[in-house]
PDB file of C-alpha atoms in Angstrom:
ATOM      1  CA  UNK A   1     -76.561 152.069 102.943  1.00 44.00           C
ATOM      2  CA  UNK A   2     -72.949 150.657 103.606  1.00 46.00           C
ATOM      3  CA  UNK A   3     -70.228 152.628 101.145  1.00 50.00           C
ATOM      4  CA  UNK A   4     -66.458 152.778 100.984  1.00 52.00           C
ATOM      5  CA  UNK A   5     -65.489 156.360 100.847  1.00 47.00           C
ATOM      6  CA  UNK A   6     -64.310 158.220  98.394  1.00 45.00           C
ATOM      7  CA  UNK A   7     -60.462 158.736  99.422  1.00 37.00           C
ATOM      8  CA  UNK A   8     -59.408 155.726 101.417  1.00 45.00           C
ATOM      9  CA  UNK A   9     -58.628 157.523 104.699  1.00 44.00           C
ATOM     10  CA  UNK A  10     -60.662 154.363 106.542  1.00 53.00           C
ATOM     11  CA  UNK A  11     -59.479 151.276 105.547  1.00 70.00           C
ATOM     12  CA  UNK A  12     -62.160 149.580 107.787  1.00 87.00           C
ATOM     13  CA  UNK A  13     -61.533 147.085 110.824  1.00 93.00           C
ATOM     14  CA  UNK A  14     -58.503 145.089 110.404  1.00 95.00           C
ATOM     15  CA  UNK A  15     -59.959 141.806 112.063  1.00 96.00           C
ATOM     16  CA  UNK A  16     -61.164 140.274 108.821  1.00 96.00           C
ATOM     17  CA  UNK A  17     -57.661 140.366 106.881  1.00 96.00           C
ATOM     18  CA  UNK A  18     -55.458 139.817 110.243  1.00 96.00           C
ATOM     19  CA  UNK A  19     -57.845 136.358 110.468  1.00 95.00           C
ATOM     20  CA  UNK A  20     -57.068 135.438 107.093  1.00 94.00           C
ATOM     21  CA  UNK A  21     -53.101 136.005 107.634  1.00 95.00           C
ATOM     22  CA  UNK A  22     -53.610 133.287 110.571  1.00 93.00           C
ATOM     23  CA  UNK A  23     -54.884 130.777 108.401  1.00 90.00           C
ATOM     24  CA  UNK A  24     -52.295 128.184 106.523  1.00 87.00           C
ATOM     25  CA  UNK A  25     -50.305 129.228 104.102  1.00 80.00           C
ATOM     26  CA  UNK A  26     -52.362 127.827 100.913  1.00 78.00           C
ATOM     27  CA  UNK A  27     -51.359 125.528  97.391  1.00 77.00           C
ATOM     28  CA  UNK A  28     -54.503 126.757  95.366  1.00 82.00           C
ATOM     29  CA  UNK A  29     -53.753 127.562  91.635  1.00 90.00           C
ATOM     30  CA  UNK A  30     -54.883 131.268  91.353  1.00 94.00           C
ATOM     31  CA  UNK A  31     -58.288 131.686  88.850  1.00 96.00           C
ATOM     32  CA  UNK A  32     -58.909 133.663  86.111  1.00 97.00           C
ATOM     33  CA  UNK A  33     -61.014 136.162  86.319  1.00 98.00           C
ATOM     34  CA  UNK A  34     -64.677 137.010  84.904  1.00 97.00           C
ATOM     35  CA  UNK A  35     -66.814 140.060  83.552  1.00 97.00           C
ATOM     36  CA  UNK A  36     -70.023 140.025  82.097  1.00 95.00           C
ATOM     37  CA  UNK A  37     -72.317 142.351  80.731  1.00 94.00           C
ATOM     38  CA  UNK A  38     -75.780 141.692  77.711  1.00 92.00           C
ATOM     39  CA  UNK A  39     -74.663 140.950  74.012  1.00 94.00           C
ATOM     40  CA  UNK A  40     -75.194 143.960  73.206  1.00 95.00           C
ATOM     41  CA  UNK A  41     -72.909 146.214  75.404  1.00 95.00           C
ATOM     42  CA  UNK A  42     -70.507 143.410  75.026  1.00 97.00           C
ATOM     43  CA  UNK A  43     -70.448 144.433  71.642  1.00 97.00           C
ATOM     44  CA  UNK A  44     -69.004 148.098  73.032  1.00 97.00           C
ATOM     45  CA  UNK A  45     -66.350 146.520  74.903  1.00 98.00           C
ATOM     46  CA  UNK A  46     -65.061 144.855  72.233  1.00 98.00           C
ATOM     47  CA  UNK A  47     -65.506 147.870  69.864  1.00 97.00           C
ATOM     48  CA  UNK A  48     -63.703 150.053  72.229  1.00 97.00           C
ATOM     49  CA  UNK A  49     -61.360 147.311  72.946  1.00 97.00           C
ATOM     50  CA  UNK A  50     -61.697 148.088  76.450  1.00 98.00           C
ATOM     51  CA  UNK A  51     -63.763 147.695  79.787  1.00 98.00           C
ATOM     52  CA  UNK A  52     -63.955 151.010  81.198  1.00 97.00           C
ATOM     53  CA  UNK A  53     -64.395 151.868  85.232  1.00 96.00           C
ATOM     54  CA  UNK A  54     -68.159 152.862  86.222  1.00 94.00           C
ATOM     55  CA  UNK A  55     -69.262 155.120  88.355  1.00 94.00           C
ATOM     56  CA  UNK A  56     -70.858 153.318  91.155  1.00 92.00           C
ATOM     57  CA  UNK A  57     -72.513 154.660  93.898  1.00 89.00           C
ATOM     58  CA  UNK A  58     -71.849 151.046  96.066  1.00 90.00           C
ATOM     59  CA  UNK A  59     -67.971 152.414  96.187  1.00 88.00           C
ATOM     60  CA  UNK A  60     -67.796 156.025  95.537  1.00 88.00           C
ATOM     61  CA  UNK A  61     -66.059 156.090  92.597  1.00 91.00           C
ATOM     62  CA  UNK A  62     -65.581 154.669  88.961  1.00 94.00           C
ATOM     63  CA  UNK A  63     -64.617 151.104  88.814  1.00 96.00           C
ATOM     64  CA  UNK A  64     -65.230 147.853  87.232  1.00 96.00           C
ATOM     65  CA  UNK A  65     -66.171 144.591  88.742  1.00 96.00           C
ATOM     66  CA  UNK A  66     -64.537 141.187  88.158  1.00 97.00           C
ATOM     67  CA  UNK A  67     -65.376 137.976  90.003  1.00 96.00           C
ATOM     68  CA  UNK A  68     -63.033 135.368  90.842  1.00 97.00           C
ATOM     69  CA  UNK A  69     -62.959 132.359  89.185  1.00 96.00           C
ATOM     70  CA  UNK A  70     -67.229 132.595  88.699  1.00 93.00           C
ATOM     71  CA  UNK A  71     -69.062 133.713  86.159  1.00 91.00           C
ATOM     72  CA  UNK A  72     -71.416 134.784  88.942  1.00 83.00           C
ATOM     73  CA  UNK A  73     -73.148 138.165  87.735  1.00 75.00           C
ATOM     74  CA  UNK A  74     -76.201 138.493  86.980  1.00 69.00           C
ATOM     75  CA  UNK A  75     -77.013 141.135  84.674  1.00 63.00           C
ATOM     76  CA  UNK A  76     -80.164 143.654  86.080  1.00 63.00           C
ATOM     77  CA  UNK A  77     -83.134 143.872  84.369  1.00 57.00           C
ATOM     78  CA  UNK A  78     -85.610 141.791  82.394  1.00 55.00           C
ATOM     79  CA  UNK A  79     -87.054 138.914  84.066  1.00 70.00           C
ATOM     80  CA  UNK A  80     -87.312 136.934  80.880  1.00 79.00           C
ATOM     81  CA  UNK A  81     -84.480 137.086  78.249  1.00 80.00           C
ATOM     82  CA  UNK A  82     -86.547 138.486  75.008  1.00 81.00           C
ATOM     83  CA  UNK A  83     -84.293 139.566  72.873  1.00 87.00           C
ATOM     84  CA  UNK A  84     -80.910 138.147  71.726  1.00 89.00           C
ATOM     85  CA  UNK A  85     -78.935 141.482  72.816  1.00 88.00           C
ATOM     86  CA  UNK A  86     -79.885 140.926  76.129  1.00 87.00           C
ATOM     87  CA  UNK A  87     -77.788 137.409  76.513  1.00 90.00           C
ATOM     88  CA  UNK A  88     -74.734 137.565  78.696  1.00 92.00           C
ATOM     89  CA  UNK A  89     -71.487 137.429  77.014  1.00 96.00           C
ATOM     90  CA  UNK A  90     -68.817 136.415  79.563  1.00 97.00           C
ATOM     91  CA  UNK A  91     -64.838 137.989  79.029  1.00 98.00           C
ATOM     92  CA  UNK A  92     -62.097 135.573  80.921  1.00 98.00           C
ATOM     93  CA  UNK A  93     -59.221 137.519  82.089  1.00 98.00           C
ATOM     94  CA  UNK A  94     -55.392 135.654  83.121  1.00 97.00           C
ATOM     95  CA  UNK A  95     -55.133 136.223  87.089  1.00 96.00           C
ATOM     96  CA  UNK A  96     -52.853 138.879  86.499  1.00 97.00           C
ATOM     97  CA  UNK A  97     -55.290 140.748  85.649  1.00 97.00           C
ATOM     98  CA  UNK A  98     -55.217 140.856  90.322  1.00 97.00           C
ATOM     99  CA  UNK A  99     -51.779 142.596  90.163  1.00 96.00           C
ATOM    100  CA  UNK A 100     -54.258 146.069  89.245  1.00 96.00           C
ATOM    101  CA  UNK A 101     -57.422 144.929  92.173  1.00 96.00           C
ATOM    102  CA  UNK A 102     -57.658 148.269  93.822  1.00 95.00           C
ATOM    103  CA  UNK A 103     -60.238 146.691  96.267  1.00 96.00           C
ATOM    104  CA  UNK A 104     -61.027 142.486  97.128  1.00 97.00           C
ATOM    105  CA  UNK A 105     -63.994 140.989  98.997  1.00 97.00           C
ATOM    106  CA  UNK A 106     -65.105 138.283 100.131  1.00 95.00           C
ATOM    107  CA  UNK A 107     -69.094 138.323  98.498  1.00 93.00           C
ATOM    108  CA  UNK A 108     -70.787 141.047  96.412  1.00 91.00           C
ATOM    109  CA  UNK A 109     -71.263 144.398  97.848  1.00 92.00           C
ATOM    110  CA  UNK A 110     -73.714 145.316  95.997  1.00 87.00           C
ATOM    111  CA  UNK A 111     -75.573 142.782  98.216  1.00 87.00           C
ATOM    112  CA  UNK A 112     -74.176 143.715 101.022  1.00 87.00           C
ATOM    113  CA  UNK A 113     -74.785 147.624 100.308  1.00 88.00           C
ATOM    114  CA  UNK A 114     -78.641 146.679  99.405  1.00 84.00           C
ATOM    115  CA  UNK A 115     -79.131 145.521 103.372  1.00 84.00           C
ATOM    116  CA  UNK A 116     -78.892 141.426 102.244  1.00 83.00           C
ATOM    117  CA  UNK A 117     -77.256 140.055 104.475  1.00 86.00           C
ATOM    118  CA  UNK A 118     -78.432 141.930 107.283  1.00 86.00           C
ATOM    119  CA  UNK A 119     -79.876 138.274 108.884  1.00 83.00           C
ATOM    120  CA  UNK A 120     -75.963 137.597 109.530  1.00 82.00           C
ATOM    121  CA  UNK A 121     -74.083 141.040 109.323  1.00 88.00           C
ATOM    122  CA  UNK A 122     -74.366 143.507 112.354  1.00 88.00           C
ATOM    123  CA  UNK A 123     -75.764 146.621 111.410  1.00 89.00           C
ATOM    124  CA  UNK A 124     -72.489 148.467 112.584  1.00 91.00           C
ATOM    125  CA  UNK A 125     -70.483 146.254 109.917  1.00 92.00           C
ATOM    126  CA  UNK A 126     -69.082 148.134 106.811  1.00 92.00           C
ATOM    127  CA  UNK A 127     -67.930 146.689 103.507  1.00 93.00           C
ATOM    128  CA  UNK A 128     -64.221 148.212 103.703  1.00 94.00           C
ATOM    129  CA  UNK A 129     -64.511 145.820 107.484  1.00 95.00           C
ATOM    130  CA  UNK A 130     -64.192 142.700 104.479  1.00 95.00           C
ATOM    131  CA  UNK A 131     -61.304 144.300 101.992  1.00 96.00           C
ATOM    132  CA  UNK A 132     -58.963 141.153 101.851  1.00 96.00           C
ATOM    133  CA  UNK A 133     -56.552 143.616  98.755  1.00 95.00           C
ATOM    134  CA  UNK A 134     -53.156 144.100 100.001  1.00 92.00           C
ATOM    135  CA  UNK A 135     -51.962 140.755  99.884  1.00 94.00           C
ATOM    136  CA  UNK A 136     -53.127 138.032  97.134  1.00 94.00           C
ATOM    137  CA  UNK A 137     -52.392 135.414  99.148  1.00 94.00           C
ATOM    138  CA  UNK A 138     -55.736 136.157 101.138  1.00 95.00           C
ATOM    139  CA  UNK A 139     -57.848 134.843  98.306  1.00 96.00           C
ATOM    140  CA  UNK A 140     -56.310 131.517  98.576  1.00 94.00           C
ATOM    141  CA  UNK A 141     -56.378 131.367 102.039  1.00 94.00           C
ATOM    142  CA  UNK A 142     -60.455 132.458 102.028  1.00 93.00           C
ATOM    143  CA  UNK A 143     -60.267 129.596  99.435  1.00 92.00           C
ATOM    144  CA  UNK A 144     -59.139 126.905 101.830  1.00 89.00           C
ATOM    145  CA  UNK A 145     -60.530 127.736 104.957  1.00 88.00           C
ATOM    146  CA  UNK A 146     -63.941 127.983 103.701  1.00 88.00           C
ATOM    147  CA  UNK A 147     -63.457 125.540 100.396  1.00 88.00           C
ATOM    148  CA  UNK A 148     -60.657 123.713 101.400  1.00 87.00           C
ATOM    149  CA  UNK A 149     -60.746 123.244  97.314  1.00 89.00           C
ATOM    150  CA  UNK A 150     -60.667 125.510  94.321  1.00 91.00           C
ATOM    151  CA  UNK A 151     -63.447 122.803  92.723  1.00 90.00           C
ATOM    152  CA  UNK A 152     -65.874 123.530  95.958  1.00 88.00           C
ATOM    153  CA  UNK A 153     -65.568 127.191  95.451  1.00 91.00           C
ATOM    154  CA  UNK A 154     -66.108 126.826  92.023  1.00 91.00           C
ATOM    155  CA  UNK A 155     -69.235 124.756  92.199  1.00 85.00           C
ATOM    156  CA  UNK A 156     -70.346 127.098  94.483  1.00 76.00           C
ATOM    157  CA  UNK A 157     -72.247 124.784  96.892  1.00 72.00           C
ATOM    158  CA  UNK A 158     -73.319 125.841  99.995  1.00 71.00           C
ATOM    159  CA  UNK A 159     -74.905 123.369 101.334  1.00 70.00           C
ATOM    160  CA  UNK A 160     -71.793 121.409 101.908  1.00 70.00           C
ATOM    161  CA  UNK A 161     -69.949 124.174 103.162  1.00 72.00           C
ATOM    162  CA  UNK A 162     -71.673 123.958 107.396  1.00 61.00           C
ATOM    163  CA  UNK A 163     -69.643 120.518 107.275  1.00 65.00           C
ATOM    164  CA  UNK A 164     -66.276 121.755 105.927  1.00 67.00           C
ATOM    165  CA  UNK A 165     -65.883 125.153 107.374  1.00 70.00           C
ATOM    166  CA  UNK A 166     -64.321 125.370 111.181  1.00 72.00           C
ATOM    167  CA  UNK A 167     -66.213 128.561 113.339  1.00 79.00           C
ATOM    168  CA  UNK A 168     -64.169 131.379 114.258  1.00 86.00           C
ATOM    169  CA  UNK A 169     -63.089 132.030 117.710  1.00 90.00           C
ATOM    170  CA  UNK A 170     -65.670 134.235 119.986  1.00 89.00           C
ATOM    171  CA  UNK A 171     -64.241 137.194 119.817  1.00 93.00           C
ATOM    172  CA  UNK A 172     -63.218 136.919 115.774  1.00 93.00           C
ATOM    173  CA  UNK A 173     -66.677 138.545 115.192  1.00 94.00           C
ATOM    174  CA  UNK A 174     -66.161 139.455 111.467  1.00 95.00           C
ATOM    175  CA  UNK A 175     -65.204 135.786 110.635  1.00 94.00           C
ATOM    176  CA  UNK A 176     -67.949 134.703 112.924  1.00 92.00           C
ATOM    177  CA  UNK A 177     -70.193 136.337 110.551  1.00 92.00           C
ATOM    178  CA  UNK A 178     -68.753 135.614 107.609  1.00 92.00           C
ATOM    179  CA  UNK A 179     -69.503 132.082 108.456  1.00 91.00           C
ATOM    180  CA  UNK A 180     -73.016 132.376 109.206  1.00 88.00           C
ATOM    181  CA  UNK A 181     -73.362 134.569 106.494  1.00 88.00           C
ATOM    182  CA  UNK A 182     -72.521 132.042 103.771  1.00 86.00           C
ATOM    183  CA  UNK A 183     -73.369 128.729 105.693  1.00 84.00           C
ATOM    184  CA  UNK A 184     -77.212 130.031 106.198  1.00 78.00           C
ATOM    185  CA  UNK A 185     -79.844 128.277 104.705  1.00 69.00           C
ATOM    186  CA  UNK A 186     -82.740 129.722 104.176  1.00 58.00           C
ATOM    187  CA  UNK A 187     -84.974 129.850 101.707  1.00 49.00           C
ATOM    188  CA  UNK A 188     -84.698 133.307 100.793  1.00 51.00           C
ATOM    189  CA  UNK A 189     -80.594 133.366 101.169  1.00 53.00           C
ATOM    190  CA  UNK A 190     -78.692 135.742  98.426  1.00 58.00           C
ATOM    191  CA  UNK A 191     -77.700 133.811  95.523  1.00 68.00           C
ATOM    192  CA  UNK A 192     -74.001 132.253  94.800  1.00 72.00           C
ATOM    193  CA  UNK A 193     -72.492 135.917  94.951  1.00 81.00           C
ATOM    194  CA  UNK A 194     -72.816 135.855  98.743  1.00 84.00           C
ATOM    195  CA  UNK A 195     -69.949 133.266  98.188  1.00 85.00           C
ATOM    196  CA  UNK A 196     -67.871 134.730  94.956  1.00 92.00           C
ATOM    197  CA  UNK A 197     -65.496 136.748  95.411  1.00 96.00           C
ATOM    198  CA  UNK A 198     -65.912 140.195  94.025  1.00 96.00           C
ATOM    199  CA  UNK A 199     -62.232 141.501  92.213  1.00 97.00           C
ATOM    200  CA  UNK A 200     -62.984 145.999  91.909  1.00 96.00           C
ATOM    201  CA  UNK A 201     -60.678 147.204  89.474  1.00 97.00           C
ATOM    202  CA  UNK A 202     -60.642 151.081  88.915  1.00 94.00           C
ATOM    203  CA  UNK A 203     -57.931 151.464  85.887  1.00 94.00           C
ATOM    204  CA  UNK A 204     -59.485 150.406  82.315  1.00 97.00           C
ATOM    205  CA  UNK A 205     -58.716 147.300  81.326  1.00 98.00           C
ATOM    206  CA  UNK A 206     -57.698 146.733  77.393  1.00 97.00           C
ATOM    207  CA  UNK A 207     -58.832 143.648  76.013  1.00 98.00           C
ATOM    208  CA  UNK A 208     -55.005 142.275  75.130  1.00 96.00           C
ATOM    209  CA  UNK A 209     -53.342 139.350  75.564  1.00 96.00           C
ATOM    210  CA  UNK A 210     -54.546 138.929  79.249  1.00 97.00           C
ATOM    211  CA  UNK A 211     -57.751 137.808  77.614  1.00 98.00           C
ATOM    212  CA  UNK A 212     -58.266 134.349  78.009  1.00 98.00           C
ATOM    213  CA  UNK A 213     -61.618 133.385  76.534  1.00 98.00           C
ATOM    214  CA  UNK A 214     -65.318 135.143  75.560  1.00 98.00           C
ATOM    215  CA  UNK A 215     -68.422 133.139  76.708  1.00 97.00           C
ATOM    216  CA  UNK A 216     -70.891 134.327  74.462  1.00 97.00           C
ATOM    217  CA  UNK A 217     -74.538 132.548  73.583  1.00 95.00           C
ATOM    218  CA  UNK A 218     -74.418 129.507  70.403  1.00 95.00           C
ATOM    219  CA  UNK A 219     -76.626 131.466  67.944  1.00 93.00           C
ATOM    220  CA  UNK A 220     -73.461 133.855  67.292  1.00 96.00           C
ATOM    221  CA  UNK A 221     -71.146 131.238  67.196  1.00 97.00           C
ATOM    222  CA  UNK A 222     -70.811 128.125  65.615  1.00 95.00           C
ATOM    223  CA  UNK A 223     -70.507 126.006  62.544  1.00 94.00           C
ATOM    224  CA  UNK A 224     -72.717 127.211  60.370  1.00 95.00           C
ATOM    225  CA  UNK A 225     -72.152 131.172  61.956  1.00 96.00           C
ATOM    226  CA  UNK A 226     -69.415 132.934  63.078  1.00 96.00           C
ATOM    227  CA  UNK A 227     -69.918 136.679  64.309  1.00 97.00           C
ATOM    228  CA  UNK A 228     -67.449 138.722  62.448  1.00 97.00           C
ATOM    229  CA  UNK A 229     -66.435 141.027  65.819  1.00 97.00           C
ATOM    230  CA  UNK A 230     -65.487 137.402  67.631  1.00 98.00           C
ATOM    231  CA  UNK A 231     -63.355 136.439  64.873  1.00 97.00           C
ATOM    232  CA  UNK A 232     -60.458 138.609  65.565  1.00 97.00           C
ATOM    233  CA  UNK A 233     -59.918 137.251  68.971  1.00 98.00           C
ATOM    234  CA  UNK A 234     -60.436 133.435  67.929  1.00 97.00           C
ATOM    235  CA  UNK A 235     -57.863 133.909  65.165  1.00 97.00           C
ATOM    236  CA  UNK A 236     -55.375 135.158  67.817  1.00 96.00           C
ATOM    237  CA  UNK A 237     -56.159 132.050  69.916  1.00 97.00           C
ATOM    238  CA  UNK A 238     -58.686 133.321  72.700  1.00 97.00           C
ATOM    239  CA  UNK A 239     -60.988 130.900  72.930  1.00 97.00           C
ATOM    240  CA  UNK A 240     -64.637 131.299  72.198  1.00 98.00           C
ATOM    241  CA  UNK A 241     -66.882 128.652  74.214  1.00 97.00           C
ATOM    242  CA  UNK A 242     -70.615 128.655  72.596  1.00 97.00           C
ATOM    243  CA  UNK A 243     -73.054 127.737  75.303  1.00 95.00           C
ATOM    244  CA  UNK A 244     -76.864 126.546  74.919  1.00 91.00           C
ATOM    245  CA  UNK A 245     -78.737 129.186  73.861  1.00 86.00           C
ATOM    246  CA  UNK A 246     -82.432 129.122  73.806  1.00 85.00           C
ATOM    247  CA  UNK A 247     -85.126 132.306  73.953  1.00 81.00           C
ATOM    248  CA  UNK A 248     -87.234 133.121  76.010  1.00 80.00           C
ATOM    249  CA  UNK A 249     -86.133 131.848  79.372  1.00 81.00           C
ATOM    250  CA  UNK A 250     -85.177 133.196  82.725  1.00 78.00           C
ATOM    251  CA  UNK A 251     -81.918 134.233  83.213  1.00 73.00           C
ATOM    252  CA  UNK A 252     -80.970 131.492  85.571  1.00 74.00           C
ATOM    253  CA  UNK A 253     -80.821 129.286  82.929  1.00 81.00           C
ATOM    254  CA  UNK A 254     -77.585 130.755  80.501  1.00 86.00           C
ATOM    255  CA  UNK A 255     -76.068 131.329  84.242  1.00 86.00           C
ATOM    256  CA  UNK A 256     -76.450 127.767  84.900  1.00 87.00           C
ATOM    257  CA  UNK A 257     -74.904 126.804  81.256  1.00 91.00           C
ATOM    258  CA  UNK A 258     -72.545 129.233  81.047  1.00 93.00           C
ATOM    259  CA  UNK A 259     -71.113 127.676  84.735  1.00 92.00           C
ATOM    260  CA  UNK A 260     -71.356 125.050  82.081  1.00 92.00           C
ATOM    261  CA  UNK A 261     -68.934 126.332  80.412  1.00 94.00           C
ATOM    262  CA  UNK A 262     -66.461 127.838  82.638  1.00 95.00           C
ATOM    263  CA  UNK A 263     -65.704 124.688  84.437  1.00 93.00           C
ATOM    264  CA  UNK A 264     -65.051 122.764  81.384  1.00 94.00           C
ATOM    265  CA  UNK A 265     -62.391 125.780  80.591  1.00 94.00           C
ATOM    266  CA  UNK A 266     -61.420 125.592  84.054  1.00 94.00           C
ATOM    267  CA  UNK A 267     -60.300 121.619  84.696  1.00 92.00           C
ATOM    268  CA  UNK A 268     -58.696 122.033  81.134  1.00 92.00           C
ATOM    269  CA  UNK A 269     -56.274 124.045  81.738  1.00 90.00           C
ATOM    270  CA  UNK A 270     -55.774 122.155  84.974  1.00 89.00           C
ATOM    271  CA  UNK A 271     -56.772 124.866  87.712  1.00 87.00           C
ATOM    272  CA  UNK A 272     -59.395 122.743  88.819  1.00 81.00           C
TER     273      UNK A 272
END
């Protein structure tokens, strides 16, 4: 399994970062960061007032994960949501949280470590090879080079990327592998997390001024019932965005409903 060293004494091959640094400087607005948890865990986060790092075997240390601009994470377990506590809740943070990122990757590192990308990634490639942290402009360069704009990135429609993406040069091996990965169209391809930027934060993240919105099932935030644990956030100006809740559906149902709310939120902020 590919992992990051606990001590960053081997930052990985530099070629992918160098390839991004050669791309045209983007004009894309920075997008918020999104952390998703099951409702029961989300209440723990609210009670604690913070998201605390947890030990991760992939990264090799305690971290918290966020996705850039997209609610791409799917909570593990339970093929069908049968209890309200299983419903996903998303915390949407200001792009300023990027300043505290320890690592940034162009895809889901958990899937990489599980070898779900082996059809496009040579075995000798490692997760640190694709770490684009160190210059936040690389995020915009990646989106401009691969997706053209934030809207295409947010939509996550990989079927359209082949007509957009320009292939890398013959000796830009890691860039070629990444482009092949996100444009491949096999029936058993990884889900949209393969084309979603992952942000790793080592520090505790508090639910203070950087928290912009919380996306919740509409059975706990509606005209007739408002959960008490959400009211303090609403009162201080954090947007509570309810998505359509239907018991007994698979996680993909909730993921799609959440995406609709997040896209509308970003559009209203003028980020798309």
